PDB file of C-alpha atoms in Angstrom:
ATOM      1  CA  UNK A   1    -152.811-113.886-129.187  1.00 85.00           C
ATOM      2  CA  UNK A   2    -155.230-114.659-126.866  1.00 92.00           C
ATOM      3  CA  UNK A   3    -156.101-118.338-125.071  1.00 95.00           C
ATOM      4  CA  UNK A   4    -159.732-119.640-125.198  1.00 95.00           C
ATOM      5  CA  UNK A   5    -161.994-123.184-124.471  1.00 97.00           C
ATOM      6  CA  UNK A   6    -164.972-124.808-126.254  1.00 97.00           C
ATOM      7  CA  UNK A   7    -166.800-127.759-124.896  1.00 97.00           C
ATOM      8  CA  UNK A   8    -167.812-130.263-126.996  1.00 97.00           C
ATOM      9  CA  UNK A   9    -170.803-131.938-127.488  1.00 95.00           C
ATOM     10  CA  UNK A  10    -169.489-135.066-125.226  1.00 95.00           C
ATOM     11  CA  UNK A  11    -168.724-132.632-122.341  1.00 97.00           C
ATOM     12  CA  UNK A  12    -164.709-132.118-123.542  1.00 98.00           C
ATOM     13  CA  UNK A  13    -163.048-128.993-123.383  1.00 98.00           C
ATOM     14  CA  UNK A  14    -160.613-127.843-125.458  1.00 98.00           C
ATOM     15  CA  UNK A  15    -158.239-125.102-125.228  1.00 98.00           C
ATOM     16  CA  UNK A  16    -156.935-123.124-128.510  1.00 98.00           C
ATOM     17  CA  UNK A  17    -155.143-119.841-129.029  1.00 98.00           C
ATOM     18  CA  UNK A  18    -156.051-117.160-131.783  1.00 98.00           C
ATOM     19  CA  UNK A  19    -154.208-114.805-133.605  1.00 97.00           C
ATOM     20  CA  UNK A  20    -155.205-111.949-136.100  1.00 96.00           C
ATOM     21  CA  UNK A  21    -158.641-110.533-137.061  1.00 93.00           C
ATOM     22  CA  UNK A  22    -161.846-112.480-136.330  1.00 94.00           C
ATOM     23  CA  UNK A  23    -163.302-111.245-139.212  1.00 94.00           C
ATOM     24  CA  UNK A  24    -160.062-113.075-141.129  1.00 95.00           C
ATOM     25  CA  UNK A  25    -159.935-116.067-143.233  1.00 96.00           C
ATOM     26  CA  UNK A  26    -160.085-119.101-140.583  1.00 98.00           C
ATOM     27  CA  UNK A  27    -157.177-121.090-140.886  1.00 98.00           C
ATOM     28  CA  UNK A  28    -156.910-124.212-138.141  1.00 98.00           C
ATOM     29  CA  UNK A  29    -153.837-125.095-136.777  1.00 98.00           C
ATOM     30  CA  UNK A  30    -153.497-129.199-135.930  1.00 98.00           C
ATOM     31  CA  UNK A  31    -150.575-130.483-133.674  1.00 98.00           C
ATOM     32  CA  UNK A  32    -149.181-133.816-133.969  1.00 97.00           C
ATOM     33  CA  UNK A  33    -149.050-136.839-131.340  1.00 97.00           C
ATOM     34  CA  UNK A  34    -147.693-135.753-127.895  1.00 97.00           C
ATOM     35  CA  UNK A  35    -147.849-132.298-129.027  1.00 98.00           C
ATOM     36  CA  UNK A  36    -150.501-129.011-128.159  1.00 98.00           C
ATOM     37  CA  UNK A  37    -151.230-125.489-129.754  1.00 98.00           C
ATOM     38  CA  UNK A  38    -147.228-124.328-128.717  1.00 98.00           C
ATOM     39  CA  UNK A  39    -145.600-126.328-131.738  1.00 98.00           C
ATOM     40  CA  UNK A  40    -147.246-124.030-133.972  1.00 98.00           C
ATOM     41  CA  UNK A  41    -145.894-120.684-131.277  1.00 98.00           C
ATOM     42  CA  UNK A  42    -143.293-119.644-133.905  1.00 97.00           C
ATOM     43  CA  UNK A  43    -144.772-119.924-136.913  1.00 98.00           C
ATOM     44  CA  UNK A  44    -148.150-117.493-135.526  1.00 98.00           C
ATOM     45  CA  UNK A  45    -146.056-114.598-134.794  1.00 96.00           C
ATOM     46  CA  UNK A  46    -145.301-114.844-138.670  1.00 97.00           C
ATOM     47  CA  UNK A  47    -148.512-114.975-139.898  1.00 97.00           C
ATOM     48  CA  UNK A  48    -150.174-111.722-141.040  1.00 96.00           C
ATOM     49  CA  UNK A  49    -153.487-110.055-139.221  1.00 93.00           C
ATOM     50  CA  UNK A  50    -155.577-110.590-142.088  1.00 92.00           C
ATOM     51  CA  UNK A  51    -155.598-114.118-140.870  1.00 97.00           C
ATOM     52  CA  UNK A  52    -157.776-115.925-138.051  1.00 98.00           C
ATOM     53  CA  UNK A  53    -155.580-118.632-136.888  1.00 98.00           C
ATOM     54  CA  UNK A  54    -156.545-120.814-134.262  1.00 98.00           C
ATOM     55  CA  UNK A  55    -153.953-123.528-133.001  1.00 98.00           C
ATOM     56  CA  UNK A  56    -155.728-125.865-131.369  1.00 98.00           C
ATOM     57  CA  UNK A  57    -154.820-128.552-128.509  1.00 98.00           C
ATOM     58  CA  UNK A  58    -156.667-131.600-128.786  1.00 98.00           C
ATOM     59  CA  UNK A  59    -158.205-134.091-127.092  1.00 98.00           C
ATOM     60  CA  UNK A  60    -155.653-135.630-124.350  1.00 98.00           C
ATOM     61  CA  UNK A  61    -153.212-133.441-124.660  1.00 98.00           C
ATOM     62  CA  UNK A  62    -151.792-130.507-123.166  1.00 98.00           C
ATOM     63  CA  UNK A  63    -154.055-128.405-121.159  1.00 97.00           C
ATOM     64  CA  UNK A  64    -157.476-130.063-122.830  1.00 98.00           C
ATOM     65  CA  UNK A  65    -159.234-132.606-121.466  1.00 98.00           C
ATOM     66  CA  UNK A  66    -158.322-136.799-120.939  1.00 98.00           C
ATOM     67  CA  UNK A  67    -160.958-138.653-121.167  1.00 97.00           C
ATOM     68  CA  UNK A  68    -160.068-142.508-121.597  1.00 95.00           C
ATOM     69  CA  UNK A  69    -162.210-142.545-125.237  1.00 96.00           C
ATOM     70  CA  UNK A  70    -162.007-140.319-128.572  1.00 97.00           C
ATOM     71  CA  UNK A  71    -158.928-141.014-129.853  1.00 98.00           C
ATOM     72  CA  UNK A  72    -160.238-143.106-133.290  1.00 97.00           C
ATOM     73  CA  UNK A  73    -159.259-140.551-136.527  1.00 97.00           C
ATOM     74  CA  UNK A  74    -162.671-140.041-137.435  1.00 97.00           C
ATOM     75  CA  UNK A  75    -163.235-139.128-133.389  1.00 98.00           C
ATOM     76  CA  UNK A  76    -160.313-136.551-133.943  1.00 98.00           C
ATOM     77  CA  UNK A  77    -161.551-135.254-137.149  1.00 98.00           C
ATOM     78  CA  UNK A  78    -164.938-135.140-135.437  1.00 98.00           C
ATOM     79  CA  UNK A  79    -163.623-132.596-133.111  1.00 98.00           C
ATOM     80  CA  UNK A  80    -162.377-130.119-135.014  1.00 98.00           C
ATOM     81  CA  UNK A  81    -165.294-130.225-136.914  1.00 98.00           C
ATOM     82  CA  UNK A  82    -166.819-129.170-133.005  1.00 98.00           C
ATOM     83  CA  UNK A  83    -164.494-126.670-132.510  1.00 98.00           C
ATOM     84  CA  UNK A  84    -165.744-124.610-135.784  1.00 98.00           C
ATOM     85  CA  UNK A  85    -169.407-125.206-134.706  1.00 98.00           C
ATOM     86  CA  UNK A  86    -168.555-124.063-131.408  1.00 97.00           C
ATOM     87  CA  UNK A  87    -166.669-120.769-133.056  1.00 97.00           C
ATOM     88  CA  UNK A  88    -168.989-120.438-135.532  1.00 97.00           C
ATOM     89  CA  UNK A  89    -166.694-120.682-138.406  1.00 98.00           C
ATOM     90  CA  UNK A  90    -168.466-122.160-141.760  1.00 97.00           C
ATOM     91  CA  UNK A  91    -165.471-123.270-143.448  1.00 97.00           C
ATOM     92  CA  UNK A  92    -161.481-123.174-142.798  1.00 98.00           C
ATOM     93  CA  UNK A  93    -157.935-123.938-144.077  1.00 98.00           C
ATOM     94  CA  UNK A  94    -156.982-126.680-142.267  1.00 98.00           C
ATOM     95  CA  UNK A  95    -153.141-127.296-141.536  1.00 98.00           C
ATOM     96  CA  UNK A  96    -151.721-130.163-139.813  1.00 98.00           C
ATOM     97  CA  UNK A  97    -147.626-131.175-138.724  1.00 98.00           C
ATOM     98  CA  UNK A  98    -146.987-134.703-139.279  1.00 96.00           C
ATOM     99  CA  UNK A  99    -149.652-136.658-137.499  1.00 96.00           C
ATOM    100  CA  UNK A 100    -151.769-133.961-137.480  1.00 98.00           C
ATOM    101  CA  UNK A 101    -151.954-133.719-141.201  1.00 98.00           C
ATOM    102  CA  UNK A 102    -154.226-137.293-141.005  1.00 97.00           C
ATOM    103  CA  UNK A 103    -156.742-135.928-138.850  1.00 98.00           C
ATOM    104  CA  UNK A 104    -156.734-132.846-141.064  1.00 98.00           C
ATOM    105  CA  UNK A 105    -157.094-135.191-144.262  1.00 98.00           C
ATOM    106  CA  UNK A 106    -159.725-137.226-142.229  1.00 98.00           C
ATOM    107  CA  UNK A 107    -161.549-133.861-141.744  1.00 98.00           C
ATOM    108  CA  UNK A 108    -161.504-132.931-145.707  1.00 98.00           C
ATOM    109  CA  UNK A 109    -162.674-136.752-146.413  1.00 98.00           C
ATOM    110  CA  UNK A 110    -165.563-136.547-144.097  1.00 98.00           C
ATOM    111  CA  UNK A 111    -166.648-132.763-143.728  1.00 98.00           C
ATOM    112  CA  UNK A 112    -165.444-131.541-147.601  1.00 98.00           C
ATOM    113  CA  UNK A 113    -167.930-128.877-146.962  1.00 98.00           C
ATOM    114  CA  UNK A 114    -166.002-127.567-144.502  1.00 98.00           C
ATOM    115  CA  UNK A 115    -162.913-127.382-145.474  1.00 98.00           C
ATOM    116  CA  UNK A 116    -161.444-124.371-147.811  1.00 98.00           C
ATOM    117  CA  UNK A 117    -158.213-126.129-148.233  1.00 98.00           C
ATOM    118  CA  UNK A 118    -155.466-128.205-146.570  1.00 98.00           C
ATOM    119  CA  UNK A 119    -151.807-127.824-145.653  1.00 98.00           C
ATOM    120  CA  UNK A 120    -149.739-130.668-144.510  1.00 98.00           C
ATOM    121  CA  UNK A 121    -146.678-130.565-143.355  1.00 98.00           C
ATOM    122  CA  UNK A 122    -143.872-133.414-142.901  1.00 97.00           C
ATOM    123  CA  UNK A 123    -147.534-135.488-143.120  1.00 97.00           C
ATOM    124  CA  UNK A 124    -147.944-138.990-144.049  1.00 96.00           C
ATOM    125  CA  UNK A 125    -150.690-140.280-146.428  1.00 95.00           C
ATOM    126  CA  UNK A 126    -150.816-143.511-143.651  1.00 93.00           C
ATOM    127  CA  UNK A 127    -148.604-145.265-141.670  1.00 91.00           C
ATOM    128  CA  UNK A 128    -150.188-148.540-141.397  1.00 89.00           C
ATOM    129  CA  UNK A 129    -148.088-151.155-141.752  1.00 82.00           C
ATOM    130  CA  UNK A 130    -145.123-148.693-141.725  1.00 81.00           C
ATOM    131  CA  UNK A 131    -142.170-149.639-139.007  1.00 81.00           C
ATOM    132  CA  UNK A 132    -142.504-148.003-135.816  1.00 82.00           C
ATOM    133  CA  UNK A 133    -139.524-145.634-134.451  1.00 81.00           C
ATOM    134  CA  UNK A 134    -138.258-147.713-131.056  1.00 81.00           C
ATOM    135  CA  UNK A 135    -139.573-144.953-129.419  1.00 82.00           C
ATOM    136  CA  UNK A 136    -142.799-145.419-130.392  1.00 86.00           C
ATOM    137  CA  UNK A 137    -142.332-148.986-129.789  1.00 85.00           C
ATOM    138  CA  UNK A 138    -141.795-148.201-126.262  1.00 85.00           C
ATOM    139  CA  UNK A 139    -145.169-146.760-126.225  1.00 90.00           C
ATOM    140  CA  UNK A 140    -146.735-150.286-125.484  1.00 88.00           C
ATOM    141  CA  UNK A 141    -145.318-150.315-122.093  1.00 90.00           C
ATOM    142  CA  UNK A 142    -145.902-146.883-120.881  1.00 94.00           C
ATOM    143  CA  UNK A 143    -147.508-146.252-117.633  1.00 95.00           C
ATOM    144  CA  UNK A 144    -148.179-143.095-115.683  1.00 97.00           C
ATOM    145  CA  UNK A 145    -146.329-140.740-115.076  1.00 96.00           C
ATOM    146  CA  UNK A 146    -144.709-141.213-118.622  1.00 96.00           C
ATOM    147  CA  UNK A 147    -140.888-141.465-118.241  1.00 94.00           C
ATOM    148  CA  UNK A 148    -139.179-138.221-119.050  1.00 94.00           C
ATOM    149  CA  UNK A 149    -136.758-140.297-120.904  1.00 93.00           C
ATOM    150  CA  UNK A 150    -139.835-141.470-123.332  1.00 94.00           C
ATOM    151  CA  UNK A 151    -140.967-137.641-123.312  1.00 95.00           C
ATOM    152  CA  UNK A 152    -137.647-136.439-124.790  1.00 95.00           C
ATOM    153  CA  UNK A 153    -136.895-139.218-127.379  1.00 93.00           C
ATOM    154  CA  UNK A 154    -140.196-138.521-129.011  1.00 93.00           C
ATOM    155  CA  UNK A 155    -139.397-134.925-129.388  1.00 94.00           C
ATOM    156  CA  UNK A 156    -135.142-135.947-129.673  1.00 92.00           C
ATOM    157  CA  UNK A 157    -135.284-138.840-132.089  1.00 90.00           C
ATOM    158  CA  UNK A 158    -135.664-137.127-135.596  1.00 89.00           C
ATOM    159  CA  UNK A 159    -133.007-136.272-137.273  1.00 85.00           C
ATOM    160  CA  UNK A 160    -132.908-132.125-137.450  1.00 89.00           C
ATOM    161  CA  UNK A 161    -131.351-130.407-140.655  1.00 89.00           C
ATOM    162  CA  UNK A 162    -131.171-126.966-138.735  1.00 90.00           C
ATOM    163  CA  UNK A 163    -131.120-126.546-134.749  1.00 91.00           C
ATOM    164  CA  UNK A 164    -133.750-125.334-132.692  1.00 95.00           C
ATOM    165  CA  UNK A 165    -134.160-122.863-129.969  1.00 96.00           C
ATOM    166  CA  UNK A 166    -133.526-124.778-126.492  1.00 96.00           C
ATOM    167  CA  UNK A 167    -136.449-123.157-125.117  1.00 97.00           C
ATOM    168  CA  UNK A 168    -138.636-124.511-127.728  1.00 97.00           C
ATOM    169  CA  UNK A 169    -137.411-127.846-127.483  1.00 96.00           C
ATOM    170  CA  UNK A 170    -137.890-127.822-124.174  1.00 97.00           C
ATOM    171  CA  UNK A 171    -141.518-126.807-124.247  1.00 97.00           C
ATOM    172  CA  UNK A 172    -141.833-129.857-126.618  1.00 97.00           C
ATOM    173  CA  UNK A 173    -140.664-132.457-123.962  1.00 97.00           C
ATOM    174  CA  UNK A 174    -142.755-131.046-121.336  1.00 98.00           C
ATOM    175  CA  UNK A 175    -145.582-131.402-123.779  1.00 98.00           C
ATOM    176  CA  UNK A 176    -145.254-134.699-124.708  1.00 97.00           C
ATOM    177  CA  UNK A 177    -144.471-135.760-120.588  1.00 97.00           C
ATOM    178  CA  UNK A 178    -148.180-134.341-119.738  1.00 97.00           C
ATOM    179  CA  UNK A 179    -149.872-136.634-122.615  1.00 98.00           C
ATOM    180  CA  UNK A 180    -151.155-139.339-119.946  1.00 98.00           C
ATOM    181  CA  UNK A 181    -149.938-143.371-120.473  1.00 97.00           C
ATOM    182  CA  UNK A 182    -153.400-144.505-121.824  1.00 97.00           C
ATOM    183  CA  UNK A 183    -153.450-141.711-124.777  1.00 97.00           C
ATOM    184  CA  UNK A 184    -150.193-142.334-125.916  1.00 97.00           C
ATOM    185  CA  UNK A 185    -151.146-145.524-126.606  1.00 96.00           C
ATOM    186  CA  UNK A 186    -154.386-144.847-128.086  1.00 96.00           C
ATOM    187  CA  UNK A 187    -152.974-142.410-130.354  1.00 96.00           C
ATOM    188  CA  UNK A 188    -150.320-144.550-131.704  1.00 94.00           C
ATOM    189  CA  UNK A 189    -151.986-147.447-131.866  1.00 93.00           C
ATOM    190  CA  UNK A 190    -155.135-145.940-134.068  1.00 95.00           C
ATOM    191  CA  UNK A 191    -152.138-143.815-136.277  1.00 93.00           C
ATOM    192  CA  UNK A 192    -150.508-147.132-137.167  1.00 92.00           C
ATOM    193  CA  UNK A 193    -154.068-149.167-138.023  1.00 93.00           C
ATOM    194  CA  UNK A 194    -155.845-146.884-139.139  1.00 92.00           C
ATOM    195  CA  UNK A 195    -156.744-146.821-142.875  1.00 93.00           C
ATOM    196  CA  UNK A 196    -155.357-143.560-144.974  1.00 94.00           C
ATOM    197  CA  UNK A 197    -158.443-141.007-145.621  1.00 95.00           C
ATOM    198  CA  UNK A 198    -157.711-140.383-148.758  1.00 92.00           C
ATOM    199  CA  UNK A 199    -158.371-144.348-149.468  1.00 91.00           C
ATOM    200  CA  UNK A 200    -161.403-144.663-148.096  1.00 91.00           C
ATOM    201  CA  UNK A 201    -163.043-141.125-149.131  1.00 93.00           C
ATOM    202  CA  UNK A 202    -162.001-138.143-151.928  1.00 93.00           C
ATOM    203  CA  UNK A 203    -160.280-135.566-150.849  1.00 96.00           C
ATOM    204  CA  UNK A 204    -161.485-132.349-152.818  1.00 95.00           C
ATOM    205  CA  UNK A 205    -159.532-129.278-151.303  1.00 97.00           C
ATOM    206  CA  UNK A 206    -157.202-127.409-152.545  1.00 97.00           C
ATOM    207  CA  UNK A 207    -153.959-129.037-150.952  1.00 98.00           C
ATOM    208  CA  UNK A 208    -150.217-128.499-150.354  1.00 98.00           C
ATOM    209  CA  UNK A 209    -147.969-130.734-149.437  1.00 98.00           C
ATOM    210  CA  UNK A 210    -144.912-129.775-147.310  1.00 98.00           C
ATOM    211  CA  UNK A 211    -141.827-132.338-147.043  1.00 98.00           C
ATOM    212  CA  UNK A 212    -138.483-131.770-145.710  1.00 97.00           C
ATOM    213  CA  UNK A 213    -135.776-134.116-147.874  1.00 97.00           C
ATOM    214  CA  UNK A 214    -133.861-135.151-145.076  1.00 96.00           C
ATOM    215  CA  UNK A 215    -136.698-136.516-143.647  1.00 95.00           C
ATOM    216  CA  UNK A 216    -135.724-140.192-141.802  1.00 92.00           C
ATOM    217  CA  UNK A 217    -139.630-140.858-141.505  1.00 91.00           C
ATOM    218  CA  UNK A 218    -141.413-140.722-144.839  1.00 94.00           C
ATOM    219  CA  UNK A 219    -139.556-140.802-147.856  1.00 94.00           C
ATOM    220  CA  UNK A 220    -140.157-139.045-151.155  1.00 96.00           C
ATOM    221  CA  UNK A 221    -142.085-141.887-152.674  1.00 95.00           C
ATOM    222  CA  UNK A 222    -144.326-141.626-149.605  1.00 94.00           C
ATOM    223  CA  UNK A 223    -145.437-138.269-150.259  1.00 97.00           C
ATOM    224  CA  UNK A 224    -145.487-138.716-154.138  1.00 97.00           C
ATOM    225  CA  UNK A 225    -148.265-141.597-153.325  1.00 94.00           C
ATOM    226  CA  UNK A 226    -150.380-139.055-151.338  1.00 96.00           C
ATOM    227  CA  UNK A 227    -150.271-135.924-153.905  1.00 97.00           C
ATOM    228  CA  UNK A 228    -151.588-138.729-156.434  1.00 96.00           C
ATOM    229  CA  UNK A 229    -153.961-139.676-154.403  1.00 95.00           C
ATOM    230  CA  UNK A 230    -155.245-136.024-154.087  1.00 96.00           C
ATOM    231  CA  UNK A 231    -156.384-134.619-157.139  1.00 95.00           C
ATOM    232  CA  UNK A 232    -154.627-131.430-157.809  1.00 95.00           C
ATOM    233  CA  UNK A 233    -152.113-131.515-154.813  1.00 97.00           C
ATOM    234  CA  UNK A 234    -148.942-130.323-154.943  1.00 98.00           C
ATOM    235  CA  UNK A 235    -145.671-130.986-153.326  1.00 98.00           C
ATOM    236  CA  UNK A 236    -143.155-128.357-152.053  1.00 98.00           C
ATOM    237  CA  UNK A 237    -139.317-130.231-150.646  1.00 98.00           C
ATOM    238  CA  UNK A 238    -137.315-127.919-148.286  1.00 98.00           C
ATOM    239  CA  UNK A 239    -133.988-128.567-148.870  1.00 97.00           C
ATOM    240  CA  UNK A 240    -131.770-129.808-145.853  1.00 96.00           C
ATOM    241  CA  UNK A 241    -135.158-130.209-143.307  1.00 97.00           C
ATOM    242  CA  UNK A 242    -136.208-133.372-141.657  1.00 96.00           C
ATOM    243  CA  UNK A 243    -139.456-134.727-140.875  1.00 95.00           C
ATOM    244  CA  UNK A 244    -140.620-131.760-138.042  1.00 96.00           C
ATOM    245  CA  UNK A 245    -140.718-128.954-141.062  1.00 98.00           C
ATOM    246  CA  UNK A 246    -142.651-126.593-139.057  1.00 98.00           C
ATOM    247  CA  UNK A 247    -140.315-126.509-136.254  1.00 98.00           C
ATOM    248  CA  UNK A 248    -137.286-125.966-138.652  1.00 98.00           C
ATOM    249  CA  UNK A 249    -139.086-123.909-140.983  1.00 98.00           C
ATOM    250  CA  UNK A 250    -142.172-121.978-139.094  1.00 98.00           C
ATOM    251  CA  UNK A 251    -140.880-118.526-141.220  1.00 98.00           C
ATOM    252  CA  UNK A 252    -141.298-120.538-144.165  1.00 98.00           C
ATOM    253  CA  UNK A 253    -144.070-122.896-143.914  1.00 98.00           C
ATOM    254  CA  UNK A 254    -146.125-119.544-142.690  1.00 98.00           C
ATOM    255  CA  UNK A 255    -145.214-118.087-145.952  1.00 98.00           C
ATOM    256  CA  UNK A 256    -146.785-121.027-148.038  1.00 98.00           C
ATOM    257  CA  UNK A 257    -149.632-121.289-145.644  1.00 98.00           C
ATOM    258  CA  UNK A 258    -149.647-117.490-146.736  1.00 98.00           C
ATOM    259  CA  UNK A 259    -149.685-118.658-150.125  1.00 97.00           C
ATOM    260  CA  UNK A 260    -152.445-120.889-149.778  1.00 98.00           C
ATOM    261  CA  UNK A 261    -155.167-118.242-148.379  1.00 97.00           C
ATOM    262  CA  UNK A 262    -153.860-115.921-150.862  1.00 95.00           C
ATOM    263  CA  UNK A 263    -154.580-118.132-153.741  1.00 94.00           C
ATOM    264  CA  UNK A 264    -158.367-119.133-152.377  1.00 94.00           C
ATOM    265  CA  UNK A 265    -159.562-115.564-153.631  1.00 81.00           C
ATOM    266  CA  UNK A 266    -157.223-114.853-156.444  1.00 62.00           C
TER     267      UNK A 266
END
């Protein structure tokens, strides 16, 4: 794997790491909310070479830039749509982990031309109007530095039907800690207004659907509602998961991400 940069149009930079053969099929790799490129670190040493993955760090988090603006869905979706110009990739597979799977819906509604197909996983259709974790709550009040106590409940607070390496976890909470005050809000705030992409455009791409059942977040009927809403989707449950399926799963969300490509030229 190697780490590189782009720089937006706006002046933001970026960073995302690549696996596999550039001449591969491009799959992108979208975190969620107080995340970067590492949650996806277990599930790219599963994915075959034939593959050009990028995991990419957005805007405010981890090591990429924080500027105080660009956090609106469409401004996220905007960015990855950057991020192939930049790389000069045409068209991708676009996989997202809970809130990451909006921005990668947003993406398909806006850019369909760019888009091969989508993954999401653990991913709500929208969560406007939905009830807020306490943690999240909390995120009202933050200020900088952001509390390590806020840093591990957002990683801590979902229920887990298989345990995770402490290393991992770790990594997670310093993540979220480095997401400054002002984006944490931003984020959350636009995630809980904003309207679901798939009700305000057409989502054409091939899609899958990942949902873990134990998942304390977004229930069955939740994800039933957004494979409707995409013509053709189709929903896979993992037994005994919660909501953060690629954490529990990577091995196994890698193989249906697998799946996916595979399928594009069959």
């Amino acid at each position: 794997m190697k780490t590189s940069t782009v720089r937006l149009l706006d002046g933001t930079t970026l960073p995302y790491v690549e696996s596999g053969s550039p001449s591969g099929v491009p799959v992108v790799l979208l975190h969620a909310v107080g995340e970067s490129w590492r949650s996806w670190s277990r599930l790219l040493t599963c994915l075959p070479a034939d593959l050009r993955a990028l995991a990419l760090t957005q805007r405010g988090h981890g090591d990429a830039d924080k500027p105080a603006q660009g956090y609106r869905l469409g401004e996220a979706a905007a960015d990855v749509v950057g991020v192939l110009d930049a790389v000069g990739i045409d068209r991708a597979v676009i996989a997202g982990t809970s809130s990451g799977g909006l921005v990668a819906q947003q993406v398909a509604v806006d850019r369909p031309d760019r888009v091969s197909a989508l993954l999401l996983v653990g991913s709500p259709r929208s969560l406007r109007g939905a009830p807020a974790p306490a943690w999240v709550r909390g995120a009202d009040a933050l200020t900088d530095p952001v509390p390590r106590s806020f840093a591990r409940a957002s990683v801590e607070s979902f229920a887990m039907g298989r345990s995770l390496p402490p290393d991992f976890v770790q990594q997670m909470v310093e993540d979220a800690a480095r997401v400054p005050a002002g984006v944490w809000r931003a984020v959350v705030a636009e995630l809980f207004d904003a309207e679901p992409p798939s009700g305000t455009g057409r989502v054409a791409a091939p899609t899958v659907v990942l949902w873990g059942d134990r998942d304390e977040v977004l229930s069955r009927a939740d994800e039933e509602r957004m494979v409707a809403a995409i013509p053709g989707a189709e929903l896979r449950v993992y037994g005994g998961t919660g909501h953060l399926v690629l954490w529990e799963q990577p091995e196994r969300v890698a193989a249906d991400l697998v799946e996916l490509v595979r399928g594009l030229s069959g």
